[in-house]
Short mmCIF file of C-alpha atoms in Angstrom, two decimals:
data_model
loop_
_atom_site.label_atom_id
_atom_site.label_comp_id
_atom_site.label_asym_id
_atom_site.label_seq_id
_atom_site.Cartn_x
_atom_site.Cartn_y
_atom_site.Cartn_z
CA UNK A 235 -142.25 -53.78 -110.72
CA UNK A 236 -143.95 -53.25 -107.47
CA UNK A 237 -146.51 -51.04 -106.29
CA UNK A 238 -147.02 -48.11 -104.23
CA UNK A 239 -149.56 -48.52 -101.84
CA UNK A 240 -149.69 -45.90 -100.38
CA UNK A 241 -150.46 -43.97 -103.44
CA UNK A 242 -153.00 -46.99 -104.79
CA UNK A 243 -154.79 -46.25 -101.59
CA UNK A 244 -154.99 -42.73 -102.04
CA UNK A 245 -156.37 -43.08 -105.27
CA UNK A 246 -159.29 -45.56 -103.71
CA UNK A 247 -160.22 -42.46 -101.72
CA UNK A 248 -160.12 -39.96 -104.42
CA UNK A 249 -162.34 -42.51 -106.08
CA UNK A 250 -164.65 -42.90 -102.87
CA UNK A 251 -164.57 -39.16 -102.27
CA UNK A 252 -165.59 -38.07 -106.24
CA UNK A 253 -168.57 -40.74 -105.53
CA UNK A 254 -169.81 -39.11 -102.82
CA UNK A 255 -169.19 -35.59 -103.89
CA UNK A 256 -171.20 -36.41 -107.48
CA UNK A 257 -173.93 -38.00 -104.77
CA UNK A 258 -174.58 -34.97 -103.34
CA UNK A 259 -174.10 -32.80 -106.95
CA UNK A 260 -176.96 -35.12 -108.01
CA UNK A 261 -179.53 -34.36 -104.72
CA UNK A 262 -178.67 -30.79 -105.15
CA UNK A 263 -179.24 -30.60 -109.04
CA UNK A 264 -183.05 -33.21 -108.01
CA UNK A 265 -184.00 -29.69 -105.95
CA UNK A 266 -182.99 -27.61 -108.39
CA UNK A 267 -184.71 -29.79 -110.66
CA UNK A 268 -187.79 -29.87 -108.68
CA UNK A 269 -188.20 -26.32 -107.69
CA UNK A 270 -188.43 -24.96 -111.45
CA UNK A 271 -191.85 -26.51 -111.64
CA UNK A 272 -193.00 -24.88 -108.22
CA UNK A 273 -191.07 -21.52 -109.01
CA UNK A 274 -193.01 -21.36 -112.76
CA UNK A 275 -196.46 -22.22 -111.01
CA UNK A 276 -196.27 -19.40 -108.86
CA UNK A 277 -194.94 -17.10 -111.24
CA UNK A 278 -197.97 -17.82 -112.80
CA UNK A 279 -200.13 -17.43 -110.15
CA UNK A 280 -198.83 -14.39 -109.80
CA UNK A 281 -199.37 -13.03 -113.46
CA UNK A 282 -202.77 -14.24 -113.37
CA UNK A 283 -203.76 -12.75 -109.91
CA UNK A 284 -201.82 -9.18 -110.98
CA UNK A 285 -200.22 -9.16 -107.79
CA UNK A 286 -196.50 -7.68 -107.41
CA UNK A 287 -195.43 -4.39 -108.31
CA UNK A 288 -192.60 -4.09 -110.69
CA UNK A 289 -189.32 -3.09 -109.38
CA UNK A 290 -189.47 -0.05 -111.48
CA UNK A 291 -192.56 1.59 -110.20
CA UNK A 292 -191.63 0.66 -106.82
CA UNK A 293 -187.94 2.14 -107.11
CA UNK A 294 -189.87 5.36 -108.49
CA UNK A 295 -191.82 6.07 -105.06
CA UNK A 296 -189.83 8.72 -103.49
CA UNK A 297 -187.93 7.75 -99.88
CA UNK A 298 -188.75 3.92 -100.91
CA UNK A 299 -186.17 1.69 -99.88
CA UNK A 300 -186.29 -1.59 -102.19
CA UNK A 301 -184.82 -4.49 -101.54
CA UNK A 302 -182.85 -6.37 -103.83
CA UNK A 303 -184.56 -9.69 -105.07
CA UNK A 304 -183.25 -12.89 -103.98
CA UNK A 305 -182.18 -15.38 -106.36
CA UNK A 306 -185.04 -18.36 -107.11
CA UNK A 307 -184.26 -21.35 -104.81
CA UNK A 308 -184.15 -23.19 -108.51
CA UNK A 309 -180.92 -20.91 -109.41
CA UNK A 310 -179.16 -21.39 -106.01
CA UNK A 311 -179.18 -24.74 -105.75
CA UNK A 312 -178.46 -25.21 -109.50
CA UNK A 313 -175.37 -23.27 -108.77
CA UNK A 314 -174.15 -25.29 -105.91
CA UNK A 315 -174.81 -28.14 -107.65
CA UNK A 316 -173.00 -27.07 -110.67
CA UNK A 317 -169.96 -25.78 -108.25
CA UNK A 318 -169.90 -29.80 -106.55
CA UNK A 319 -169.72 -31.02 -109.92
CA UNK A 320 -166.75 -29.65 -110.31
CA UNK A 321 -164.94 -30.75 -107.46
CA UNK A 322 -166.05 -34.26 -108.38
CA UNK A 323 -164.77 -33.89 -112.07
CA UNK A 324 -161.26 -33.10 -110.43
CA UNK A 325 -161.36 -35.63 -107.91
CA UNK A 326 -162.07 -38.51 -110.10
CA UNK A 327 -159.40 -37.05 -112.24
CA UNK A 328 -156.93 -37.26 -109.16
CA UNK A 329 -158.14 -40.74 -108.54
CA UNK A 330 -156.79 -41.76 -112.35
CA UNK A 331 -153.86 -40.25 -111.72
CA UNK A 332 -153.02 -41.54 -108.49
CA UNK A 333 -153.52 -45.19 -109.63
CA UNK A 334 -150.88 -44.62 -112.79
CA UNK A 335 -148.31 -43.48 -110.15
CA UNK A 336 -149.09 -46.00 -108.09
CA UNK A 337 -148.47 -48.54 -110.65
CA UNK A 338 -145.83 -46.81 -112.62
CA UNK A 339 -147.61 -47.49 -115.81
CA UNK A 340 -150.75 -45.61 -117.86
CA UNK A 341 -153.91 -45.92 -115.55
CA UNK A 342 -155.99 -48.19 -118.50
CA UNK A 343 -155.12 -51.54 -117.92
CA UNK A 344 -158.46 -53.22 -116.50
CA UNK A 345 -161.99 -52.61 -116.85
CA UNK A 346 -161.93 -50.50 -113.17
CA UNK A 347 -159.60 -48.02 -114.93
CA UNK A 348 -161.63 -48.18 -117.84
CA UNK A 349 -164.89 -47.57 -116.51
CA UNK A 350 -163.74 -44.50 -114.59
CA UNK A 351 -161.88 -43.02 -117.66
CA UNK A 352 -165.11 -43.11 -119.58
CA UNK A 353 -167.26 -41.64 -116.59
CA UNK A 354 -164.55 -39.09 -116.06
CA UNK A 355 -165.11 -37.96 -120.27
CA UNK A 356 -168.89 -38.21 -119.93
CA UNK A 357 -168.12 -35.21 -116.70
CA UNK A 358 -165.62 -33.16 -118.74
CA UNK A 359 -168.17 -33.39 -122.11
CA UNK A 360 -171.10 -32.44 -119.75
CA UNK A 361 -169.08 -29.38 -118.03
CA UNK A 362 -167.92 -28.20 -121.43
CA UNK A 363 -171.64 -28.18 -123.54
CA UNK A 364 -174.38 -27.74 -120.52
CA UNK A 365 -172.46 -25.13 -118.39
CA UNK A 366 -175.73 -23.06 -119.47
CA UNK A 367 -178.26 -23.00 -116.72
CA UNK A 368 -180.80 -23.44 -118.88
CA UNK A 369 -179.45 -27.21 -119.34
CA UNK A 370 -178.83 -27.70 -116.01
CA UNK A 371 -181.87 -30.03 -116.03
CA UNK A 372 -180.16 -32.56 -118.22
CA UNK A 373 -177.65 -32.85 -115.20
CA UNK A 374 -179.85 -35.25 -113.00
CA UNK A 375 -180.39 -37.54 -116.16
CA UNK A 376 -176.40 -38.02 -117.14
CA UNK A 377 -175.48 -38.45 -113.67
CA UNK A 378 -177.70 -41.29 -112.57
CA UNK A 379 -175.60 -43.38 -115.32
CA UNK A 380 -172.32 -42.33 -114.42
CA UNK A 381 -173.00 -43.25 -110.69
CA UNK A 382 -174.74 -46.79 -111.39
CA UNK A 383 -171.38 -46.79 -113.63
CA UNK A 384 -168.85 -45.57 -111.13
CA UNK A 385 -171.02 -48.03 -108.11
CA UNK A 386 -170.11 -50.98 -110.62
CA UNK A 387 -166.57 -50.03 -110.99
CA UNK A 388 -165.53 -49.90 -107.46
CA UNK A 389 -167.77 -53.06 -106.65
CA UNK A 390 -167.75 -55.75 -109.66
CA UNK A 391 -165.23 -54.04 -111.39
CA UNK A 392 -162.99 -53.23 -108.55
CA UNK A 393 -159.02 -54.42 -109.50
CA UNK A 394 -156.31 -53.85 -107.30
CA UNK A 395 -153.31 -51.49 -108.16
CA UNK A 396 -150.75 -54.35 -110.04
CA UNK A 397 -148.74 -54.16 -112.94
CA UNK A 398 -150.93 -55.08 -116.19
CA UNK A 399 -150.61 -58.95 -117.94
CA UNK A 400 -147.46 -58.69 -120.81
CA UNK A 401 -149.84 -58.60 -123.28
CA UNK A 402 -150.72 -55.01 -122.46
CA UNK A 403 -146.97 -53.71 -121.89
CA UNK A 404 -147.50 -51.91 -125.08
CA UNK A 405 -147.00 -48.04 -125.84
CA UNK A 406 -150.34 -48.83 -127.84
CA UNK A 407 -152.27 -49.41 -124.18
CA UNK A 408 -152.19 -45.42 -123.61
CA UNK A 409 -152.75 -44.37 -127.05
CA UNK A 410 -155.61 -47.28 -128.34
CA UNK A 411 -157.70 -47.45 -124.81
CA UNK A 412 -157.68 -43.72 -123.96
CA UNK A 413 -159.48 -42.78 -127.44
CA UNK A 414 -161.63 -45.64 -127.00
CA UNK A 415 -162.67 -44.62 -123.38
CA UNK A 416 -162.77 -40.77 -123.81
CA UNK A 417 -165.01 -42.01 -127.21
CA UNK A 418 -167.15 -44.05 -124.85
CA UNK A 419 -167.83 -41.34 -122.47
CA UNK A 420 -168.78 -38.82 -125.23
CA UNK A 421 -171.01 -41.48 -126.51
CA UNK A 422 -172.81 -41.79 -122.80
CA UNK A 423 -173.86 -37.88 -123.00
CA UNK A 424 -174.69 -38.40 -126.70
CA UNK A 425 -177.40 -41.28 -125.69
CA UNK A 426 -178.76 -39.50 -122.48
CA UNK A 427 -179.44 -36.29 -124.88
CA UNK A 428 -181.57 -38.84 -127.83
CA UNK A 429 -183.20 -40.26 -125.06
CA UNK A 430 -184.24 -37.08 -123.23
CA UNK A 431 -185.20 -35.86 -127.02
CA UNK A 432 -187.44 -38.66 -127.69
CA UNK A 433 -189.18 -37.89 -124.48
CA UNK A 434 -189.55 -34.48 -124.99
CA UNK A 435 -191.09 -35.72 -128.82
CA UNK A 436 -193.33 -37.50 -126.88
CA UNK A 437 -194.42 -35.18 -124.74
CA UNK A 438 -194.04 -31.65 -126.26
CA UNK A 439 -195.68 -29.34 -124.05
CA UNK A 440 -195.47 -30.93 -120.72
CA UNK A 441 -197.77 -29.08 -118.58
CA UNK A 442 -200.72 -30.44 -121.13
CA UNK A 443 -199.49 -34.03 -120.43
CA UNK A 444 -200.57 -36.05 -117.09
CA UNK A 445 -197.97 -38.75 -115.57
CA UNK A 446 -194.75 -38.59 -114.57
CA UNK A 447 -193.15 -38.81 -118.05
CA UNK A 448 -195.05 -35.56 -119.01
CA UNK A 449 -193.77 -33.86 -115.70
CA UNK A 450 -190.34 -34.71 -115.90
CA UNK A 451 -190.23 -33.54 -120.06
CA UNK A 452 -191.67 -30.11 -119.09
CA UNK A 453 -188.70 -29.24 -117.17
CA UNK A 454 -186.21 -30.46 -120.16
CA UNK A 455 -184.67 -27.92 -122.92
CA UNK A 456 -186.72 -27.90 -125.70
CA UNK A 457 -186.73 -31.00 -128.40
CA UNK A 458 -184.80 -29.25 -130.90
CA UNK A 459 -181.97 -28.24 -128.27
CA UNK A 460 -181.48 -31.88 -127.03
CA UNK A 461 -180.88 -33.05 -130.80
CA UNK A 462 -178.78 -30.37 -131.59
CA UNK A 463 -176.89 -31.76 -128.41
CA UNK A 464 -176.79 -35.53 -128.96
CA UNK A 465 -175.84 -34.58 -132.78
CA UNK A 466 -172.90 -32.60 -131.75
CA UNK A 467 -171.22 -35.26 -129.35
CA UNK A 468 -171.98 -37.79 -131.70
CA UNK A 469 -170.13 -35.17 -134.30
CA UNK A 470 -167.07 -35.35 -131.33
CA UNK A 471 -167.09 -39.25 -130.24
CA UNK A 472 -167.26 -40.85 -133.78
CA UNK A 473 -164.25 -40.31 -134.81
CA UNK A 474 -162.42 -40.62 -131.34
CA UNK A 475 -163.98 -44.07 -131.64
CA UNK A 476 -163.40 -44.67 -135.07
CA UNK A 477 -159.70 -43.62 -134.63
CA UNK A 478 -159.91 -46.32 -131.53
CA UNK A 479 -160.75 -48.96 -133.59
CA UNK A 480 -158.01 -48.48 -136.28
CA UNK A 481 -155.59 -48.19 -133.95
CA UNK A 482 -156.67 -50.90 -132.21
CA UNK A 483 -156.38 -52.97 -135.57
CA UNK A 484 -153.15 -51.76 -135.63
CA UNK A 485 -152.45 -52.56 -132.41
CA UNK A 486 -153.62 -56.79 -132.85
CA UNK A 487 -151.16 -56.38 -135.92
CA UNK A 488 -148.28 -56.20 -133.89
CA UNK A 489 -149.68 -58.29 -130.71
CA UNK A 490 -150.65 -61.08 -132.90
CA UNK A 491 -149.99 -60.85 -136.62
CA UNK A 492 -153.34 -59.84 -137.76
CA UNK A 493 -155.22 -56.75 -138.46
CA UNK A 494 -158.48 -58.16 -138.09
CA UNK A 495 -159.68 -61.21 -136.79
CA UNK A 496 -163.55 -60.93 -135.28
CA UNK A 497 -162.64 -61.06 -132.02
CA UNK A 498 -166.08 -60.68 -130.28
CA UNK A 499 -164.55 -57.10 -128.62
CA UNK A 500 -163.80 -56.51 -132.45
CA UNK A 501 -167.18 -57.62 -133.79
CA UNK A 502 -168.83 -55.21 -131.90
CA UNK A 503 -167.15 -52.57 -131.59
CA UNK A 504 -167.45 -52.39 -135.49
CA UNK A 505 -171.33 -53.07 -135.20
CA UNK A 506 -171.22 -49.91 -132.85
CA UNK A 507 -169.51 -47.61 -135.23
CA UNK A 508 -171.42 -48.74 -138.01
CA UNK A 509 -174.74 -47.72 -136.05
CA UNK A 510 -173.41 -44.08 -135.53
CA UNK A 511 -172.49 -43.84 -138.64
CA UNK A 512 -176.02 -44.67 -139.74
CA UNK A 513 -176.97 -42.35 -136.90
CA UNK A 514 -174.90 -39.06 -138.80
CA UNK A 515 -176.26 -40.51 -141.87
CA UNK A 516 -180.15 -40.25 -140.81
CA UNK A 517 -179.34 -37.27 -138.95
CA UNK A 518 -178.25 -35.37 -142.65
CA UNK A 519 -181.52 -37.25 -144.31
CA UNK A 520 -184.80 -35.86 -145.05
CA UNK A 521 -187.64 -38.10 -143.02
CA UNK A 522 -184.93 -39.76 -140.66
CA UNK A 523 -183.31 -36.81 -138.77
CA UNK A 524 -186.06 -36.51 -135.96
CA UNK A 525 -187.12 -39.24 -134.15
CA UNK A 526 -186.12 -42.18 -136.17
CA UNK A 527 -182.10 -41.01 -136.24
CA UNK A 528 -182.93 -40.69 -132.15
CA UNK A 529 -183.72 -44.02 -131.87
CA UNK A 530 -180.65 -45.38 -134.28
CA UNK A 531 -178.30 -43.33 -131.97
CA UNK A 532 -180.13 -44.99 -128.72
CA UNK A 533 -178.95 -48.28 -130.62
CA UNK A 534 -175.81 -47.23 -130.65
CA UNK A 535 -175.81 -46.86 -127.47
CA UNK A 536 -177.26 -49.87 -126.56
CA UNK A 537 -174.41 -51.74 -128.27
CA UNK A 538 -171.63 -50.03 -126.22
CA UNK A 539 -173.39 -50.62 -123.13
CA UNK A 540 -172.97 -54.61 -124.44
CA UNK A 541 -169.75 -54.21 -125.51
CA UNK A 542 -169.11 -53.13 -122.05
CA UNK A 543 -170.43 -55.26 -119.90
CA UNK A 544 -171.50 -58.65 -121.77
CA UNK A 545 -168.73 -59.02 -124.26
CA UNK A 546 -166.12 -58.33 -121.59
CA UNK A 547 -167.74 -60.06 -118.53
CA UNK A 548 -169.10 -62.80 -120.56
CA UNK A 549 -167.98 -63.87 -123.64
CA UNK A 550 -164.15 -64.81 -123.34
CA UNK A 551 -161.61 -63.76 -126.29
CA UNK A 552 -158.75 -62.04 -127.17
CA UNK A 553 -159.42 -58.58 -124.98
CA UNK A 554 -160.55 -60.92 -121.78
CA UNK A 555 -158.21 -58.95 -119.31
CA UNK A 556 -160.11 -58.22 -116.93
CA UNK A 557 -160.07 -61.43 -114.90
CA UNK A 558 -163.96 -61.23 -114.90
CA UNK A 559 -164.32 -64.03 -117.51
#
């Protein structure tokens, strides 16, 4: 089976292009970031000084033209930041494509493809629960690790178009490995959100804190918001990743005559679930669901992020097919 290059290279630029694109979402969405701190301290100064008619008892002065406000520089660059997200979303989307019709086969077959499938689900989750301007702010914090993620890809990561090793010439390779990515990617949003939360724990009320920490929490969604919001993906990626796993299982059964076997991928990837499951668990119990169910699901996290990167890039086994081991 060969490959179309032409197509494999077209993907590489879709892939190039949706990094550059989310580059400048993420300086766009840093100003809009930055701004609502200088646009609340001089609405503020504003109250306090009793300056500024209202629009209503201006519009009431007879032969008074007024003139329409403009929209905070916070809100238009949130906007166009919000709008470039977008067009990154569909371009890495193009880029996956691309690459399977380059290759003739589903685009999951290496850690490059993997890696990109999971960044691409962390986007879609993000555009589907903080499309509220109000969370806008949580933008700047997902996006920083789905660019060090996507940077990886196309440098350590980076495979060539080719056909994938027999092992994975399976009709399990789409159904097992896009579950398990799309699960990974949900999981990525659901970490970012108990990490922002246990900052915002920390630090409360913001403008009463000194440092950067207490700078950056006062411009997050309150405490209770961002739990609600790493609860809810959790609530969305467990089972994906559950389902993952069993059909993974199912999956080795036919490959190589076992369901199970502790495979190191396997080991962990158990460990993992078993953490979120703890993590829904605390979440439901009396004395665990603030801080202390945060901190599980950040260990859940934690383990994914090893299952990634040091279980596939450095401990060899039954899953090494990467060629990075």
């Amino acid at each position: 089976m060969t490959t179309n290059e032409t197509l494999a290279q077209y993907s590489d630029w879709a892939f190039r292009s949706a990094f550059t694109v989310l580059v400048l979402a993420l300086v766009l969405l840093i100003v809009q970031y930055a701004s609502t701190r200088a646009q609340a301290v001089q609405d503020r100064e504003l109250v306090s000084a009793g300056s500024g008619a209202r629009p209503a008892d201006a519009a009431s002065v007879p032969g008074r033209v007024v003139e329409q406000p403009k929209k905070p520089m916070a809100e238009r660059f949130g906007g166009m930041g919000a709008a470039v997200l977008v067009v990154g979303t569909v371009l890495i989307f193009a880029s996956i494509v691309l690459r399977g019709f380059a290759t003739a086969r589903f685009p999951l077959g290496n850690m490059y493809e993997f890696v990109t499938m999971a960044c691409a689900a962390a986007l879609v989750v993000g555009l589907a629960l903080l499309s509220k301007p109000a969370y806008r702010s949580m933008w700047v914090f997902l996006l920083v690790p789905v660019l060090i993620l996507m940077f990886l890809a196309a440098t350590v990561l980076y495979a060539d178009a080719a056909p994938v090793v027999p092992a994975l010439r399976s009709y399990w390779l789409p159904i097992h490995v896009t579950i398990v990515s799309v699960g990974s990617g949900v999981f990525l949003v659901s970490g970012i959100a108990s990490l922002l939360f246990l900052l915002r724990m920390r630090y409360p009320r913001g403008e009463e804190g000194t440092g950067v920490f207490a700078r950056i929490a006062e411009r997050l969604p309150d405490a209770q918001t961002l739990d609600r919001l790493a609860y809810k993906t959790t609530i969305i990626g467990f089972p994906l990743f559950g389902a993952g796993v069993i059909l993974g299982a199912i999956w080795a059964e036919a490959a190589w005559g076992r369901f199970w076997g502790w495979d190191p991928k396997e080991t962990v990837s158990f460990i993992a679930w078993v953490i979120y499951a703890a993590y829904l668990h605390a979440r439901a119990t009396s004395g665990w669901r603030d801080t202390k169910a945060a901190w599980i699901n950040v260990a859940g996290f934690v383990a994914m992020l090893f299952n990634l990167f040091i279980i596939n890039m450095v401990v060899s086994g039954l899953h090494s097919y990467a060629g990075l081991n």
